[in-house]
Amino acid sequence: MESKGKVLVTGANGFLATNTIEELTGAGYSVRGILRRKKAYIGKADKALELVEGDFTDRDFITGAVQGCDFIVHIAAMTGQAGDSSEYERVNVKATENLVQAGIAAGIRRMVYVSSANALAYGTMENPGDETRPTIAPFTESMYAMSKARAQECICKYTGDMEIVIVNPTFMLGPMDAKPSSGRIITMGYGRKIMAAPPGGKNFVHVRDVSKGIVAALEKGRNGESYLLAGENMYYAAFYSTLSRLSGKPMKIIRVPKPVLLAAGGICSALYKIGIRTEATLTNMKLLCVGNYYSHAKAESELGIRFRTTEEAVKDALSWFKEHGMI
C-alpha cells in the first residue's frame, strides 16, 4: 500500500504518541517520531516508523526534522501542575510556535496540535463544556492549562500559511502508559482497601479514541478549529467504584469534603515555597473539587469518532498494567 504521506510526531515515546503512531501506521502513513532516547520507545517496530533522537525545543534540530515530512502531529509538552512558569512558556508555547514556523518553511501541508481540554471552559454534567469558551477558574491558576491556551492562541495566527487543527483531549486511560502518566489514578488506586475521593469529577477518555481522533483531525478536521476528544463524565467516587468492581478488589470510598482538601493544599503550597516539593498544591486541590466535564459532540459529528465508556478504558488499562507487571 502506498503511503498517505510522512507524519512528524513529537514526543514519540509518550503514552498518547505511542498509541497515535500505531494508529497512523495502521491508517497508511509513514512516521518520523522524535524522542530523546530510542530505547524509551515501547511501541511495535514497523518499517513505516523512523525514530529520531533529539529535543523538539531545539530550533535547529526541529528545522532539520521537518524536512521530507508532509504533516506534523505535535504531542510533546511539559505536563504536570507544578513547575517554573518560564519553562512552561519555553516548552509549551515558544517551541510550538517554532515548530509551526519550521513547518511553514518546509512546506508542511497540515499540523495537528494536541492541546488540552483544560484550555477550554469545563461545564456541568447537564451542560458540559464545549469548544466555544476559553478556560475558567481554577484552571486559570494552572500554568500547564494556561500555557496550552496561549499556545493555541499563538498558532492560530499562522492558519493562513499552513493548515492547523487543534485537538483537546480530556483525561486519557488505556494501554501503553509505561511511566505511568494519567494511568497513575489506576496503579495508585488498585488494590487499596480505602480510597479518599475528592468531591469533583472529570471526563475520562480511552487513549485509542484520542489517537483515532488525531488521525481523523489530520484527514478531515477544519483549518483553525478545535475539537474536544472527550469520553465519559464521571464523579471521582464513581470512577473508584468502577475500578474496584473491574479489579475484583473491594474498596471503601470515603468522600473528602472540599474544605479539607483546600486546607491541605494550602499547607502543601506553603511547603512548596520553602523547597519541599509536592503535587498536592492549593491549585491542584482546587482542580479536584470541580466537575471538570466536557462534550464530544463536535468531534463525533465532524470527525466521526465514537467514544468508548470509562469502563472499557479502565479494562484495557488494567489488562496492560497486569501484562507488564505494573499492578
XYZ file of C-alpha atoms in Angstrom:
327
model
C 0.000 0.000 0.000
C 1.344 3.414 -0.968
C 1.940 5.745 1.986
C -0.534 8.574 2.535
C 2.425 10.751 3.481
C 5.031 11.138 6.206
C 3.983 12.475 9.599
C 6.405 14.024 12.069
C 5.279 13.068 15.595
C 6.832 14.818 18.592
C 7.162 13.144 21.995
C 7.154 9.738 20.317
C 7.815 7.732 23.483
C 4.847 9.213 25.379
C 1.591 7.490 26.287
C -0.548 9.226 23.664
C 2.148 9.392 20.981
C 2.889 5.658 21.164
C -0.781 4.863 20.603
C -1.064 7.517 17.894
C 1.941 6.227 15.970
C 0.349 2.777 15.768
C -2.912 4.387 14.625
C -1.098 6.391 11.948
C 0.918 3.486 10.554
C -2.212 1.329 10.615
C -4.020 4.013 8.595
C -1.331 4.010 5.905
C 1.009 6.829 6.952
C 4.742 6.635 7.483
C 6.006 8.272 10.681
C 9.137 10.055 11.824
C 8.976 10.034 15.604
C 11.039 12.445 17.689
C 12.135 11.377 21.160
C 15.089 11.874 23.467
C 16.094 8.190 23.675
C 15.172 5.497 21.168
C 15.378 2.868 23.901
C 12.447 4.576 25.643
C 10.071 3.654 22.810
C 7.794 0.759 23.810
C 5.663 0.562 20.676
C 5.899 -2.032 17.946
C 8.691 -1.918 15.409
C 7.332 -1.009 11.987
C 9.015 -0.461 8.639
C 6.877 2.674 8.300
C 8.342 4.125 11.520
C 11.612 6.062 11.768
C 12.715 7.121 15.253
C 14.982 10.158 15.579
C 16.650 11.268 18.810
C 16.503 14.961 19.555
C 14.952 17.795 21.521
C 11.859 19.345 19.960
C 12.582 22.630 21.770
C 15.855 22.958 19.830
C 15.021 25.152 16.853
C 17.926 23.973 14.718
C 17.075 20.341 15.327
C 13.396 20.774 14.525
C 14.218 22.679 11.333
C 16.002 19.572 10.090
C 13.477 17.112 11.483
C 10.549 18.505 9.459
C 12.378 18.102 6.159
C 10.762 15.482 3.932
C 7.578 15.336 6.005
C 4.075 16.160 4.793
C 2.321 16.550 8.147
C 3.043 17.251 11.819
C 1.341 15.853 14.910
C 2.661 17.840 17.867
C 2.116 15.937 21.125
C 5.248 16.634 23.198
C 4.748 19.061 26.068
C 5.705 19.943 29.608
C 2.860 18.465 31.646
C 2.070 18.333 35.338
C 0.731 21.064 37.560
C 3.933 22.227 39.229
C 6.991 23.900 37.766
C 8.529 27.186 36.714
C 6.272 29.416 34.603
C 9.124 30.362 32.272
C 9.683 26.687 31.440
C 6.017 26.171 30.549
C 6.296 29.199 28.280
C 9.526 27.996 26.653
C 8.427 24.385 26.113
C 4.684 24.603 25.531
C 4.354 27.966 23.805
C 7.580 29.123 22.180
C 8.729 25.684 20.994
C 5.275 25.086 19.497
C 5.470 28.368 17.586
C 8.980 27.460 16.399
C 7.656 24.131 15.140
C 4.871 25.859 13.210
C 7.349 28.271 11.628
C 9.667 25.400 10.672
C 6.710 23.544 9.200
C 5.672 26.514 7.085
C 9.221 26.940 5.782
C 9.380 23.228 4.903
C 6.033 23.239 3.076
C 4.175 21.067 5.613
C 0.590 20.573 4.450
C -1.178 20.292 7.815
C -0.405 20.204 11.525
C -2.482 18.698 14.316
C -1.691 20.348 17.623
C -2.544 18.311 20.708
C -3.642 20.787 23.355
C -5.679 20.040 26.478
C -9.365 20.092 27.328
C -8.438 22.411 30.177
C -7.528 25.132 27.673
C -11.326 25.342 27.310
C -14.005 26.028 29.904
C -15.470 22.983 31.637
C -19.188 22.678 32.296
C -21.624 20.617 34.352
C -22.985 17.118 33.916
C -26.153 18.622 32.440
C -24.374 21.266 30.333
C -20.786 20.112 29.690
C -18.100 22.383 28.307
C -17.550 22.695 24.564
C -15.122 24.393 22.174
C -16.719 27.843 22.379
C -15.288 29.266 25.625
C -11.719 29.696 26.957
C -10.593 28.172 30.233
C -12.029 29.405 33.524
C -11.028 29.281 37.202
C -9.483 27.366 38.823
C -7.649 26.290 35.640
C -6.611 29.916 35.113
C -4.253 29.213 38.050
C -2.762 26.172 36.284
C 0.463 27.011 34.465
C 0.021 23.926 32.286
C -3.542 24.765 31.210
C -2.720 28.413 30.594
C 0.403 27.560 28.568
C -1.699 25.276 26.365
C -4.298 28.017 25.931
C -1.590 30.534 24.998
C -0.076 28.086 22.504
C -3.462 27.615 20.842
C -3.941 31.358 20.530
C -0.398 31.807 19.235
C -0.500 29.223 16.454
C -3.926 30.225 15.162
C -2.359 33.342 13.616
C -0.492 31.019 11.230
C -3.560 29.226 9.803
C -3.338 31.322 6.643
C 0.131 29.913 5.935
C -0.385 26.273 6.969
C -3.468 24.292 7.911
C -3.595 23.784 11.671
C -6.190 21.726 13.534
C -6.317 21.615 17.332
C -7.485 18.653 19.390
C -8.235 18.911 23.115
C -8.140 15.535 24.867
C -9.527 15.026 28.344
C -8.081 12.568 30.902
C -6.731 9.573 28.977
C -6.679 5.942 30.089
C -5.716 2.780 28.243
C -2.768 0.639 27.125
C 0.918 1.567 26.766
C 1.035 4.014 29.678
C 4.544 2.949 30.643
C 5.530 5.641 33.167
C 2.575 5.601 34.054
C 1.207 9.103 33.400
C -2.547 9.581 33.772
C -2.761 5.856 34.492
C -1.416 6.549 37.971
C -5.021 7.025 39.023
C -5.355 3.277 38.400
C -1.991 1.978 39.613
C -2.167 4.019 42.818
C -5.771 3.019 43.474
C -5.515 -0.649 42.517
C -5.955 -2.952 45.500
C -6.409 -0.173 48.051
C -8.915 -1.058 50.728
C -9.731 2.583 51.494
C -9.803 5.397 48.937
C -10.291 9.088 49.641
C -12.361 10.519 46.775
C -12.349 14.266 46.049
C -15.758 15.918 45.662
C -15.304 16.739 41.983
C -15.039 14.679 38.827
C -13.661 14.700 35.304
C -14.087 13.430 31.790
C -12.298 10.148 31.121
C -11.442 9.103 27.560
C -9.911 5.980 26.024
C -6.460 6.800 24.641
C -7.229 4.810 21.489
C -10.199 7.078 20.797
C -7.933 10.106 21.160
C -5.478 8.507 18.711
C -8.306 7.902 16.240
C -9.400 11.499 16.751
C -5.924 12.767 15.892
C -5.865 10.797 12.638
C -9.380 11.995 11.814
C -8.335 15.599 12.533
C -5.369 15.131 10.203
C -7.662 13.939 7.435
C -10.849 15.963 7.826
C -10.601 18.492 10.645
C -11.323 22.075 9.647
C -8.433 24.522 9.489
C -8.236 26.655 12.651
C -10.860 24.619 14.515
C -10.606 22.929 17.917
C -12.092 19.521 18.726
C -12.662 18.161 22.210
C -11.722 14.479 22.330
C -13.811 13.594 25.355
C -15.288 10.361 26.626
C -17.494 9.976 29.691
C -18.110 12.464 32.503
C -17.850 10.831 35.921
C -17.517 11.736 39.610
C -14.264 10.566 41.214
C -16.213 8.404 43.653
C -17.973 6.688 40.742
C -14.642 6.171 38.987
C -13.109 4.447 42.012
C -16.215 2.317 42.371
C -15.748 1.226 38.744
C -12.072 0.479 39.352
C -12.928 -1.597 42.418
C -15.553 -3.610 40.556
C -13.405 -4.283 37.491
C -10.332 -5.226 39.529
C -12.351 -7.518 41.797
C -10.874 -5.849 44.864
C -13.274 -4.362 47.439
C -12.680 -0.689 48.211
C -14.261 1.551 50.807
C -14.662 5.001 49.274
C -14.584 7.994 51.604
C -15.691 11.314 50.127
C -13.355 14.108 51.248
C -15.088 17.476 51.822
C -13.870 20.455 49.812
C -12.708 22.485 52.862
C -10.448 19.636 53.962
C -8.786 19.413 50.541
C -8.296 23.157 50.302
C -6.768 23.317 53.780
C -4.345 20.511 52.889
C -3.491 22.248 49.625
C -2.733 25.497 51.438
C -0.290 23.727 53.743
C 1.417 21.926 50.855
C 1.726 25.141 48.845
C 3.480 26.764 51.791
C 5.858 23.799 51.996
C 6.490 24.022 48.242
C 7.672 27.630 48.633
C 10.363 26.553 51.105
C 11.641 23.786 48.834
C 9.547 20.784 49.900
C 8.181 19.602 46.555
C 4.706 18.088 46.373
C 1.922 17.907 43.800
C -0.720 18.471 46.482
C -0.650 22.240 45.989
C -3.609 24.515 46.601
C -4.164 24.870 42.847
C -4.257 21.099 42.392
C -6.678 20.694 45.295
C -8.957 23.296 43.721
C -8.876 21.328 40.464
C -10.002 18.170 42.285
C -13.035 19.978 43.669
C -14.611 20.965 40.344
C -16.801 18.980 37.985
C -14.422 19.047 35.015
C -16.935 17.926 32.378
C -16.885 18.215 28.579
C -18.879 17.299 25.470
C -17.597 15.327 22.478
C -20.498 16.346 20.212
C -18.366 18.309 17.726
C -15.729 15.581 17.319
C -18.440 12.959 16.957
C -20.279 14.998 14.320
C -17.363 16.367 12.277
C -14.623 13.763 12.779
C -16.841 10.683 13.018
C -15.327 9.457 16.284
C -17.328 7.137 18.528
C -16.128 7.279 22.125
C -15.954 4.257 24.419
C -17.048 4.176 28.044
C -14.769 4.742 31.006
C -15.301 1.089 31.914
C -13.771 -0.015 28.614
C -10.811 2.339 29.091
C -10.185 1.044 32.630
C -10.456 -2.586 31.478
C -7.845 -2.074 28.763
C -5.548 -0.168 31.104
C -5.823 -2.845 33.800
C -5.073 -5.559 31.266
C -1.954 -3.748 30.015
C -0.681 -2.919 33.505
C -1.117 -6.551 34.606
C 0.596 -7.875 31.491
C 3.611 -5.664 32.203
C 3.777 -6.356 35.942
C 2.818 -2.839 36.976
C -0.035 -3.895 39.246
